[in-house]
Structure formats: C-alpha cells, structure tokens
Short mmCIF file of C-alpha atoms in Angstrom, two decimals:
data_model
loop_
_atom_site.label_atom_id
_atom_site.label_comp_id
_atom_site.label_asym_id
_atom_site.label_seq_id
_atom_site.Cartn_x
_atom_site.Cartn_y
_atom_site.Cartn_z
CA UNK I 1 99.16 -164.69 97.26
CA UNK I 2 101.49 -165.31 94.10
CA UNK I 3 101.23 -168.42 91.62
CA UNK I 4 104.22 -169.61 89.85
CA UNK I 5 103.12 -169.72 86.32
CA UNK I 6 103.06 -173.01 84.37
CA UNK I 7 106.12 -173.57 81.83
CA UNK I 8 105.73 -175.38 78.68
CA UNK I 9 109.18 -175.66 77.87
CA UNK I 10 110.89 -179.01 78.45
CA UNK I 11 113.46 -179.51 81.24
CA UNK I 12 116.70 -177.79 79.80
CA UNK I 13 119.12 -179.96 81.62
CA UNK I 14 119.28 -183.41 83.17
CA UNK I 15 118.63 -183.91 86.73
CA UNK I 16 121.95 -183.58 88.89
CA UNK I 17 122.52 -185.70 91.91
CA UNK I 18 122.10 -183.74 95.00
CA UNK I 19 125.58 -183.60 96.31
CA UNK I 20 125.62 -183.80 100.20
CA UNK I 21 127.16 -180.92 102.41
CA UNK I 22 130.84 -181.35 102.46
CA UNK I 23 132.31 -179.47 105.61
CA UNK I 24 130.83 -181.34 108.56
CA UNK I 25 131.87 -184.56 107.16
CA UNK I 26 135.49 -183.91 106.18
CA UNK I 27 137.05 -184.51 109.86
CA UNK I 28 135.10 -187.75 110.01
CA UNK I 29 136.15 -188.87 106.57
CA UNK I 30 139.83 -188.10 107.07
CA UNK I 31 139.56 -189.77 110.66
CA UNK I 32 138.20 -192.91 108.81
CA UNK I 33 141.07 -192.84 106.31
CA UNK I 34 143.53 -192.45 109.31
CA UNK I 35 142.23 -195.61 110.73
CA UNK I 36 142.63 -197.68 107.47
CA UNK I 37 146.21 -196.28 107.14
CA UNK I 38 146.90 -197.69 110.65
CA UNK I 39 145.64 -200.95 109.65
CA UNK I 40 147.78 -201.06 106.64
CA UNK I 41 150.73 -200.02 108.75
CA UNK I 42 149.87 -202.99 111.13
CA UNK I 43 149.94 -205.47 108.13
CA UNK I 44 153.16 -203.86 106.70
CA UNK I 45 155.01 -204.23 110.03
CA UNK I 46 153.98 -207.94 110.17
CA UNK I 47 154.61 -208.80 106.54
CA UNK I 48 158.21 -210.19 105.75
CA UNK I 49 159.62 -210.42 102.17
CA UNK I 50 157.03 -212.10 100.03
CA UNK I 51 158.04 -214.97 97.71
CA UNK I 52 155.92 -217.48 95.51
CA UNK I 53 152.34 -217.52 94.78
CA UNK I 54 151.14 -219.15 98.04
CA UNK I 55 152.64 -216.17 100.01
CA UNK I 56 151.34 -213.65 97.73
CA UNK I 57 147.86 -215.10 98.00
CA UNK I 58 147.96 -215.58 101.69
CA UNK I 59 149.41 -211.87 102.53
CA UNK I 60 146.96 -210.49 100.09
CA UNK I 61 144.05 -212.43 102.06
CA UNK I 62 145.54 -211.34 105.42
CA UNK I 63 145.37 -207.40 104.02
CA UNK I 64 141.77 -207.87 102.92
CA UNK I 65 140.62 -209.23 106.04
CA UNK I 66 142.12 -206.68 108.24
CA UNK I 67 140.53 -203.94 106.00
CA UNK I 68 137.45 -205.74 105.93
CA UNK I 69 137.50 -206.09 109.75
CA UNK I 70 137.92 -202.41 110.08
CA UNK I 71 135.45 -201.47 107.57
CA UNK I 72 132.91 -203.75 109.36
CA UNK I 73 133.39 -201.88 112.57
CA UNK I 74 132.42 -198.65 110.65
CA UNK I 75 129.28 -200.37 109.32
CA UNK I 76 128.35 -200.98 112.90
CA UNK I 77 129.13 -197.39 113.99
CA UNK I 78 127.01 -195.95 110.96
CA UNK I 79 124.25 -198.27 112.32
CA UNK I 80 124.52 -196.80 115.87
CA UNK I 81 122.43 -193.53 115.28
CA UNK I 82 125.17 -191.53 116.89
CA UNK I 83 123.54 -188.00 117.39
CA UNK I 84 127.07 -186.44 116.29
CA UNK I 85 126.66 -188.26 113.01
CA UNK I 86 122.84 -188.08 112.66
CA UNK I 87 122.43 -184.46 113.48
CA UNK I 88 125.89 -182.85 112.12
CA UNK I 89 126.29 -184.79 109.09
CA UNK I 90 122.54 -185.71 108.39
CA UNK I 91 120.83 -189.13 108.55
CA UNK I 92 120.45 -189.33 104.72
CA UNK I 93 124.18 -189.12 104.22
CA UNK I 94 124.81 -191.49 107.00
CA UNK I 95 122.61 -193.81 105.54
CA UNK I 96 124.67 -193.75 102.20
CA UNK I 97 127.82 -194.07 104.02
CA UNK I 98 126.43 -197.38 105.61
CA UNK I 99 125.60 -198.61 102.37
CA UNK I 100 128.71 -198.02 100.83
CA UNK I 101 130.69 -199.18 103.70
CA UNK I 102 128.80 -202.44 103.63
CA UNK I 103 129.35 -203.26 100.07
CA UNK I 104 133.33 -202.51 100.66
CA UNK I 105 133.16 -204.65 103.77
CA UNK I 106 131.47 -207.55 101.88
CA UNK I 107 133.81 -207.44 98.90
CA UNK I 108 136.83 -207.34 101.15
CA UNK I 109 135.63 -210.22 103.32
CA UNK I 110 134.84 -212.38 100.49
CA UNK I 111 138.23 -211.54 98.97
CA UNK I 112 139.74 -212.50 102.17
CA UNK I 113 138.08 -215.89 102.25
CA UNK I 114 139.02 -216.56 98.84
CA UNK I 115 142.66 -215.51 98.83
CA UNK I 116 143.47 -217.34 102.10
CA UNK I 117 142.12 -220.42 101.23
CA UNK I 118 143.76 -220.41 97.84
CA UNK I 119 146.99 -219.52 99.45
CA UNK I 120 146.79 -222.35 102.06
CA UNK I 121 145.67 -224.65 99.24
CA UNK I 122 148.70 -223.81 97.06
CA UNK I 123 151.18 -224.06 100.08
CA UNK I 124 149.66 -227.47 100.88
CA UNK I 125 149.11 -228.74 97.53
CA UNK I 126 145.62 -229.61 97.82
CA UNK I 127 142.32 -228.39 96.37
CA UNK I 128 140.29 -225.31 97.19
CA UNK I 129 137.19 -227.38 98.50
CA UNK I 130 139.51 -229.69 100.50
CA UNK I 131 141.28 -226.77 102.21
CA UNK I 132 138.18 -225.08 102.83
CA UNK I 133 136.87 -227.98 104.91
CA UNK I 134 140.25 -228.09 106.66
CA UNK I 135 140.12 -224.43 107.58
CA UNK I 136 136.64 -224.50 108.66
CA UNK I 137 137.17 -227.63 110.82
CA UNK I 138 140.73 -227.32 112.19
CA UNK I 139 141.28 -223.71 112.71
CA UNK I 140 140.08 -221.99 116.10
CA UNK I 141 136.62 -219.97 116.07
CA UNK I 142 136.38 -220.81 112.16
CA UNK I 143 132.82 -222.35 112.48
CA UNK I 144 131.45 -219.20 114.02
CA UNK I 145 133.32 -217.11 111.37
CA UNK I 146 131.85 -219.22 108.60
CA UNK I 147 128.25 -218.79 109.92
CA UNK I 148 128.86 -215.07 110.37
CA UNK I 149 130.39 -214.55 106.92
CA UNK I 150 127.41 -216.51 105.34
CA UNK I 151 125.10 -213.96 107.34
CA UNK I 152 126.93 -211.09 105.91
CA UNK I 153 126.67 -212.43 102.09
CA UNK I 154 122.97 -213.05 102.64
CA UNK I 155 122.53 -209.48 104.24
CA UNK I 156 124.42 -208.15 101.35
CA UNK I 157 122.23 -209.74 98.91
CA UNK I 158 118.87 -208.55 100.38
CA UNK I 159 120.20 -205.16 100.36
CA UNK I 160 121.00 -204.94 96.69
CA UNK I 161 118.70 -202.70 94.81
CA UNK I 162 116.53 -205.06 92.95
CA UNK I 163 116.01 -207.46 95.94
CA UNK I 164 115.34 -204.71 98.42
CA UNK I 165 112.63 -203.05 96.20
CA UNK I 166 110.86 -206.21 96.17
CA UNK I 167 110.82 -207.00 99.88
CA UNK I 168 108.46 -205.38 102.62
CA UNK I 169 110.46 -202.91 104.46
CA UNK I 170 109.87 -204.72 107.88
CA UNK I 171 111.17 -207.80 106.53
CA UNK I 172 114.28 -206.20 105.17
CA UNK I 173 114.96 -204.24 108.41
CA UNK I 174 114.91 -207.40 110.62
CA UNK I 175 116.92 -209.34 108.69
CA UNK I 176 119.30 -206.39 108.23
CA UNK I 177 119.61 -206.26 112.16
CA UNK I 178 121.24 -209.81 111.84
CA UNK I 179 124.36 -207.72 110.95
CA UNK I 180 124.97 -207.30 114.66
CA UNK I 181 125.11 -210.99 115.12
CA UNK I 182 127.03 -211.68 112.03
CA UNK I 183 129.75 -209.36 113.24
CA UNK I 184 129.89 -210.90 116.68
CA UNK I 185 130.41 -214.18 115.03
CA UNK I 186 133.40 -213.20 112.66
CA UNK I 187 135.09 -211.06 115.24
CA UNK I 188 136.61 -213.81 117.36
CA UNK I 189 138.67 -215.63 114.60
CA UNK I 190 140.40 -212.21 113.89
CA UNK I 191 142.28 -212.30 117.07
CA UNK I 192 142.59 -216.34 117.33
CA UNK I 193 144.35 -216.54 113.84
CA UNK I 194 145.34 -213.15 112.72
CA UNK I 195 149.09 -213.05 112.45
CA UNK I 196 148.79 -209.30 113.24
CA UNK I 197 147.32 -210.18 116.64
CA UNK I 198 148.77 -213.17 117.88
CA UNK I 199 151.56 -212.15 120.46
CA UNK I 200 150.89 -208.62 119.82
CA UNK I 201 149.17 -207.18 122.86
CA UNK I 202 149.08 -203.58 121.67
CA UNK I 203 147.40 -204.57 118.41
CA UNK I 204 144.77 -206.88 120.20
CA UNK I 205 144.14 -204.06 122.72
CA UNK I 206 143.55 -201.76 119.86
CA UNK I 207 141.17 -203.99 118.09
CA UNK I 208 139.31 -204.75 121.24
CA UNK I 209 138.93 -201.05 121.94
CA UNK I 210 137.67 -200.41 118.27
CA UNK I 211 134.91 -203.22 118.42
CA UNK I 212 134.16 -202.29 122.32
CA UNK I 213 133.63 -198.72 121.29
CA UNK I 214 131.26 -199.27 118.48
CA UNK I 215 129.46 -201.87 120.43
CA UNK I 216 128.83 -199.56 123.24
CA UNK I 217 127.72 -196.75 120.94
CA UNK I 218 125.25 -199.17 119.32
CA UNK I 219 123.94 -200.45 122.64
CA UNK I 220 123.45 -196.94 124.17
CA UNK I 221 121.90 -195.14 121.30
CA UNK I 222 119.80 -197.98 119.71
CA UNK I 223 118.60 -199.58 122.97
CA UNK I 224 119.15 -197.74 126.16
CA UNK I 225 118.42 -194.05 124.97
CA UNK I 226 115.12 -194.98 123.20
CA UNK I 227 114.12 -196.83 126.44
CA UNK I 228 114.82 -193.86 128.33
CA UNK I 229 113.13 -191.59 126.12
CA UNK I 230 109.86 -193.46 125.93
CA UNK I 231 109.55 -194.51 129.51
CA UNK I 232 110.09 -190.72 130.45
CA UNK I 233 107.68 -189.19 128.18
CA UNK I 234 104.96 -191.95 127.51
CA UNK I 235 103.65 -190.93 124.30
CA UNK I 236 100.28 -191.77 122.95
CA UNK I 237 98.06 -190.72 120.08
CA UNK I 238 95.97 -187.68 120.80
CA UNK I 239 93.90 -187.25 117.57
CA UNK I 240 94.21 -188.05 113.79
CA UNK I 241 93.16 -185.05 111.67
CA UNK I 242 92.65 -185.22 107.80
CA UNK I 243 94.49 -182.53 106.00
CA UNK I 244 94.11 -183.07 102.29
CA UNK I 245 93.46 -186.07 100.11
CA UNK I 246 95.34 -189.08 101.37
CA UNK I 247 97.29 -186.70 103.87
CA UNK I 248 96.54 -186.99 107.83
CA UNK I 249 98.07 -185.26 110.66
CA UNK I 250 98.73 -187.29 113.89
CA UNK I 251 98.71 -185.33 117.16
CA UNK I 252 101.04 -187.02 119.72
CA UNK I 253 100.73 -186.34 123.41
CA UNK I 254 103.22 -187.14 126.15
CA UNK I 255 104.95 -185.53 129.26
CA UNK I 256 107.47 -182.72 129.07
CA UNK I 257 107.98 -183.36 125.32
CA UNK I 258 109.96 -180.00 125.08
CA UNK I 259 112.90 -181.73 127.05
CA UNK I 260 113.50 -184.12 124.27
CA UNK I 261 115.34 -181.39 122.48
CA UNK I 262 113.65 -181.66 118.94
CA UNK I 263 113.83 -179.03 116.67
CA UNK I 264 111.89 -177.70 113.53
CA UNK I 265 113.11 -179.57 110.54
CA UNK I 266 113.96 -182.94 112.36
CA UNK I 267 112.30 -186.30 112.49
CA UNK I 268 111.74 -189.27 114.50
CA UNK I 269 111.36 -192.75 113.90
CA UNK I 270 107.78 -193.76 114.83
CA UNK I 271 106.41 -197.11 115.94
CA UNK I 272 102.73 -197.27 116.54
CA UNK I 273 101.68 -199.97 118.95
CA UNK I 274 98.41 -200.84 117.08
CA UNK I 275 97.23 -204.07 115.45
CA UNK I 276 99.26 -204.41 112.10
CA UNK I 277 101.70 -201.54 112.78
CA UNK I 278 103.62 -202.60 115.85
CA UNK I 279 106.53 -204.28 113.98
CA UNK I 280 107.17 -201.28 111.77
CA UNK I 281 109.21 -198.31 112.34
CA UNK I 282 109.19 -195.40 109.78
CA UNK I 283 110.82 -191.89 109.77
CA UNK I 284 108.35 -189.03 109.75
CA UNK I 285 109.13 -185.33 110.04
CA UNK I 286 107.69 -183.23 112.82
CA UNK I 287 105.13 -180.77 110.81
CA UNK I 288 104.87 -178.08 113.61
CA UNK I 289 107.35 -176.88 116.34
CA UNK I 290 107.42 -179.16 119.40
CA UNK I 291 105.19 -178.10 122.25
CA UNK I 292 105.61 -178.83 125.88
CA UNK I 293 102.84 -181.57 125.68
CA UNK I 294 102.35 -182.19 122.14
CA UNK I 295 104.14 -183.34 118.96
CA UNK I 296 102.74 -183.52 115.40
CA UNK I 297 103.58 -185.36 112.41
CA UNK I 298 101.84 -185.01 108.88
CA UNK I 299 102.04 -187.87 106.68
CA UNK I 300 100.91 -188.63 103.06
CA UNK I 301 99.49 -192.18 102.48
CA UNK I 302 102.21 -193.84 100.00
CA UNK I 303 102.65 -197.28 101.63
CA UNK I 304 101.00 -199.77 104.08
CA UNK I 305 102.33 -198.02 107.12
CA UNK I 306 101.46 -194.49 106.15
CA UNK I 307 98.13 -195.46 104.79
CA UNK I 308 97.37 -197.16 108.13
CA UNK I 309 97.94 -194.02 110.08
CA UNK I 310 94.55 -192.61 109.34
CA UNK I 311 92.90 -195.30 111.33
CA UNK I 312 94.72 -195.00 114.53
CA UNK I 313 92.70 -194.53 117.53
CA UNK I 314 93.13 -191.93 120.29
CA UNK I 315 95.18 -193.42 123.13
CA UNK I 316 97.47 -195.86 121.08
CA UNK I 317 100.82 -196.32 122.40
CA UNK I 318 103.65 -194.64 120.69
CA UNK I 319 107.42 -195.61 120.55
CA UNK I 320 109.78 -192.92 119.12
CA UNK I 321 113.43 -192.74 118.58
CA UNK I 322 114.97 -189.36 117.85
CA UNK I 323 115.05 -186.63 117.11
CA UNK I 324 117.34 -186.87 114.05
CA UNK I 325 118.38 -184.81 110.99
CA UNK I 326 120.51 -181.99 110.38
CA UNK I 327 117.96 -179.63 108.34
CA UNK I 328 117.61 -177.17 111.12
CA UNK I 329 117.97 -173.55 111.62
CA UNK I 330 121.38 -174.25 112.72
CA UNK I 331 122.33 -174.81 108.99
CA UNK I 332 121.44 -171.29 108.12
CA UNK I 333 124.15 -168.96 107.07
CA UNK I 334 122.46 -166.10 105.40
CA UNK I 335 119.85 -163.57 106.47
CA UNK I 336 117.57 -164.50 103.49
CA UNK I 337 115.91 -168.04 103.13
CA UNK I 338 114.00 -169.63 100.34
CA UNK I 339 112.05 -172.96 101.12
CA UNK I 340 111.18 -175.49 98.64
CA UNK I 341 108.65 -178.19 99.27
CA UNK I 342 106.85 -180.68 97.23
CA UNK I 343 104.47 -183.32 98.31
CA UNK I 344 104.86 -184.55 101.69
CA UNK I 345 108.10 -182.62 101.92
CA UNK I 346 105.96 -179.75 103.31
CA UNK I 347 106.17 -181.24 106.77
CA UNK I 348 109.51 -180.26 107.98
CA UNK I 349 109.33 -176.92 105.77
CA UNK I 350 106.18 -176.04 107.49
CA UNK I 351 107.83 -176.28 110.86
CA UNK I 352 110.92 -174.21 109.71
CA UNK I 353 108.56 -171.72 107.78
CA UNK I 354 107.06 -170.84 111.38
CA UNK I 355 110.24 -170.76 113.59
CA UNK I 356 113.32 -169.83 111.21
CA UNK I 357 114.40 -166.30 112.47
CA UNK I 358 114.07 -163.69 109.90
CA UNK I 359 111.94 -160.56 108.95
CA UNK I 360 109.37 -160.27 106.30
CA UNK I 361 109.95 -160.71 102.74
CA UNK I 362 113.50 -162.21 103.87
CA UNK I 363 111.62 -165.61 104.07
CA UNK I 364 109.95 -167.18 101.08
CA UNK I 365 108.24 -170.60 100.64
CA UNK I 366 107.50 -172.24 97.24
CA UNK I 367 105.21 -175.23 97.61
CA UNK I 368 104.78 -177.67 94.58
CA UNK I 369 101.88 -179.86 94.32
CA UNK I 370 99.73 -181.52 91.76
CA UNK I 371 96.56 -179.32 92.31
CA UNK I 372 95.38 -176.69 94.73
CA UNK I 373 93.43 -179.49 96.75
CA UNK I 374 96.78 -181.24 97.40
CA UNK I 375 98.32 -178.14 99.15
CA UNK I 376 98.32 -179.72 102.66
CA UNK I 377 98.50 -177.51 105.75
CA UNK I 378 97.66 -174.51 103.32
CA UNK I 379 95.55 -172.51 105.95
CA UNK I 380 98.30 -172.86 108.57
CA UNK I 381 100.95 -171.73 105.96
CA UNK I 382 98.94 -168.68 105.00
CA UNK I 383 98.34 -167.68 108.66
CA UNK I 384 102.02 -167.94 109.16
CA UNK I 385 103.08 -165.97 106.11
CA UNK I 386 100.61 -163.33 107.19
CA UNK I 387 101.75 -162.99 110.70
CA UNK I 388 105.33 -162.94 109.55
CA UNK I 389 105.01 -160.80 106.44
CA UNK I 390 106.69 -163.62 104.72
CA UNK I 391 106.13 -164.60 100.86
CA UNK I 392 104.11 -167.73 100.09
CA UNK I 393 103.96 -169.07 96.61
CA UNK I 394 102.70 -172.25 95.28
CA UNK I 395 103.04 -174.07 91.85
CA UNK I 396 100.37 -176.72 90.70
CA UNK I 397 99.84 -178.55 87.56
CA UNK I 398 97.63 -176.84 84.87
CA UNK I 399 94.05 -177.92 83.79
CA UNK I 400 95.72 -180.01 81.09
CA UNK I 401 98.14 -181.70 83.55
CA UNK I 402 101.17 -179.53 82.35
CA UNK I 403 103.73 -179.56 85.10
CA UNK I 404 105.28 -175.96 86.06
CA UNK I 405 108.91 -176.24 85.91
CA UNK I 406 111.08 -175.04 88.61
CA UNK I 407 113.90 -173.53 86.48
CA UNK I 408 117.10 -171.14 87.18
CA UNK I 409 115.64 -168.45 85.19
CA UNK I 410 112.07 -168.54 86.99
CA UNK I 411 113.95 -168.62 90.24
CA UNK I 412 116.00 -165.52 89.34
CA UNK I 413 112.85 -163.78 88.22
CA UNK I 414 111.24 -164.72 91.76
CA UNK I 415 114.24 -163.68 93.69
CA UNK I 416 116.72 -161.66 91.92
CA UNK I 417 119.33 -162.02 94.64
CA UNK I 418 118.69 -165.68 95.03
CA UNK I 419 122.50 -166.46 95.26
CA UNK I 420 122.62 -164.58 98.54
CA UNK I 421 119.79 -167.11 99.95
CA UNK I 422 120.08 -170.23 102.07
CA UNK I 423 117.71 -172.88 100.63
CA UNK I 424 115.86 -175.46 102.55
CA UNK I 425 114.73 -178.33 100.09
CA UNK I 426 112.41 -181.22 100.75
CA UNK I 427 110.31 -183.28 98.47
CA UNK I 428 110.09 -186.52 96.04
CA UNK I 429 113.51 -187.18 94.51
CA UNK I 430 112.60 -186.19 90.99
CA UNK I 431 111.48 -182.65 92.54
CA UNK I 432 114.41 -182.37 94.61
CA UNK I 433 117.12 -183.25 92.08
CA UNK I 434 115.71 -180.82 89.53
CA UNK I 435 115.32 -178.08 91.96
CA UNK I 436 118.87 -178.71 93.02
CA UNK I 437 120.14 -178.43 89.60
CA UNK I 438 118.06 -175.23 89.05
CA UNK I 439 119.45 -173.57 92.23
CA UNK I 440 122.92 -174.51 91.29
CA UNK I 441 122.46 -173.08 87.87
CA UNK I 442 120.79 -169.96 89.53
CA UNK I 443 124.40 -169.37 91.52
CA UNK I 444 123.36 -170.81 94.85
CA UNK I 445 126.34 -172.52 96.44
CA UNK I 446 126.18 -176.25 97.16
CA UNK I 447 126.95 -175.62 100.72
CA UNK I 448 123.90 -173.37 101.10
CA UNK I 449 121.46 -175.78 99.80
CA UNK I 450 120.08 -177.91 102.79
CA UNK I 451 118.49 -181.27 101.77
CA UNK I 452 117.70 -184.61 103.43
CA UNK I 453 116.00 -187.35 102.05
CA UNK I 454 114.04 -190.02 104.14
CA UNK I 455 113.46 -192.59 101.70
CA UNK I 456 113.59 -196.10 103.06
#
C-alpha cells in the first residue's frame, strides 16, 4: 500500500473548468443548429421587404418567437432522459445543455413578446399597455399563451443560481416540472397566429411533428419506462450498512435486476417510499457491479435526503429511474487506466475498479479523503487490488490538516507514462477541477479524461 506524500506547496495554477467530452456531442450539436437554420429559412421565406419601425419590430418579434419556440422544444427533449443522450453524452452535460437552452428560450420569448407588442402599438398608434390588453383579449389562444409565458418566467427566476441555492431541491424540482404545462399552453398560439404557419400546411405539419416527437419521448422515458421498470423488478431495501463516518451503503433487492442493463459507473435516480422521503428523487451511483437480485449504493450524508438513508428500514419500497451516465468501461480507449476518487466519488469508481478489463499494474486507483477513517469501502478496495494485482493509493490530510496536492509533477512521478492512460475522475467539484487541471498539465488528452458530476 502506498501513500501519496503531503505537499506543502500552494496550488501552482488556478482551477480549470472541466471541459466535457466533445466527440459524442458533435453530431447532436450540428443537428440542433441545422434545425435553427431551418427555422430561420422559414422566417426568411415569409418575410417581405421591411419598411418602417413598426415592421422592423414586428418581424424581429416573429423571428425571436420562432427561434424561442424551437429552442423550447429542445428544452423539453433535454428533460426527457432519452438514453441516447443520457448514456452517450452524459447526464451532467445534458443538464448543462438544458440549463443553457432554457435561458436562451426565455430570453427569446421575452424578446418576442416585447417586440411584437411594440410593433403592433407603433402600427396602431396606441400605447404599449393598451396594445398588450388588445393582443391578450382579441387574438386566438393568447390567454393560454400569456399564462404559459408567465409560468416560464417564474420557472426561469427560480432556476437562477442565487434563488435555486436557497430553495429545497424537492420544491424546485416540482415547480420545474411545470415547464411541461407552460410549453403546452404556449404552443397553440404559434399555429393560430404565426404568419409562417397560417395557410402553410408543410410548416404546420413540421411543427406538429417536432413537438409531437419530443412529447412522445418525454412521456415514454419519464413515465412509461420507469413504470415498467419498477413494476417488473419490485425493488425494496434489503439492509443499510454503515461504511464510514456519515457514510452508509443501502442494499436494494429486487427481481432479475441484471436485466435492467446497468453498468459499473452508472447511477439511478432513487425514490425511497418512506416517511419524509417519498417526494424526493436523488441520483446515487452504484457502488458495486449489479447482481441478479441485488443493487448497492453508497451515500455520504450531505443533506436531508442522504442523511435520511441511514434510518431506512428493511422492506421499504424503492422507486428507481435509470440507469443513467456515460462514465462506463465503454469510454475506455487505452490499456492503462488511472482512477481518481474523492469523498463520495468513490462509489462509481469502486464499481469500475472491480470490473474494468485490465491486468495488474495497468489499473491504478488514487483515493483522496480527509482522513484514513473517511476512506469508505477501503477493505473492499484492498481486496479487489489484491485479487487483481492492481495499485491502490490514498492521499489524506496530515496531522496538522495540511492537504496533499494532486499536481502534474506528482502524477508524473506516480505514473511516468500517464499521458498514455485513460482517467476516470469522480469527486467534489474542487477536487475534480484541480485534478483535471493537473491531468491536462501532465499531458493527458481531454478526450481520455472521463468525468461526470451529479450535483443537483
């Protein structure tokens, strides 16, 4: 057993943001931009010569509305938990796309409302408020659209960082689900009043197809697939096992769990039907390879839901959604692998440590924790390392609280050929960002650093 020596030097560089994987996402990004180009083309074909302030405002409002409606469809698609996105691109990156798309959609929709009303007011020679009342009361489906737009604005505000951090996750989650209702309410006025759709059956059919497809995907993967999974496998809590201070493993028993198709490195969104916990659904990684009748998660108490897991009783019903995540053996492209885990990030890494193909010293695991007592699952890790001939290392704070640094120099000393390794990285944001920067400085290509963040 080797211990990474404590370092007294300060950080030699600022933390770099972890850049997501590129290649799996490129076709999807290009497809999204192609859709935006098609929307722009539709607007262009229906826009005559523009003259005067009123027309400039109105046509700009039409364009922002079309683009806003298109991006809103992408927002729903990114909420649908489609396996092609969740497993290929990664749940964390899809979540970032969803947040970014939501901001774009909201800005475009607000711009659409303001520009359209301003253009109509200029044309009619009335005030902005009077014209707003006229549009809402006289135009078809505008009352529903107004309610839906107000809901989108509220959802956008509660999703802002400062507000979101002060709000319980469950409250934010259920308010966020109102996005579906808001999209439904705003959809109909697009076809009833949009100049691009009135009298244009091809455009109308395409718009119905776009929204119909994303709606079908959301219903299938958010409702029907989880329902089928839980009715088929009937999961219950088998036992709760303490692993380290504030860390427990939850053993979950069910029928033919191997048929779920979960892989080491993946996670589920778990809902435990116990008092005070049934309304919360949280992502926790598998901490051991799936067994035919048993799944295991290992969780560190950092909030109300994770703390409550220690009090779960055997027999408690479990509702799960998944599996999700792209940090699996399929990402591996080299024979040699380095795994870096910190804190609760050991859970998916432990499962990978047992199952990743490899021989002997080609597998290396570095575990970062505050103290030796905080090394959860340590006995299991030692046993796996012994059986596989793999290298197991740990880095803990010194007696004086000094933190060991994971630097490019130390990684190079540990693995002189580190640039030829795939790296699986999971841990708190600070550790992950710092380790990522050190790996890049050590020469590990971005495409071979595999990381997912499950922060809510």
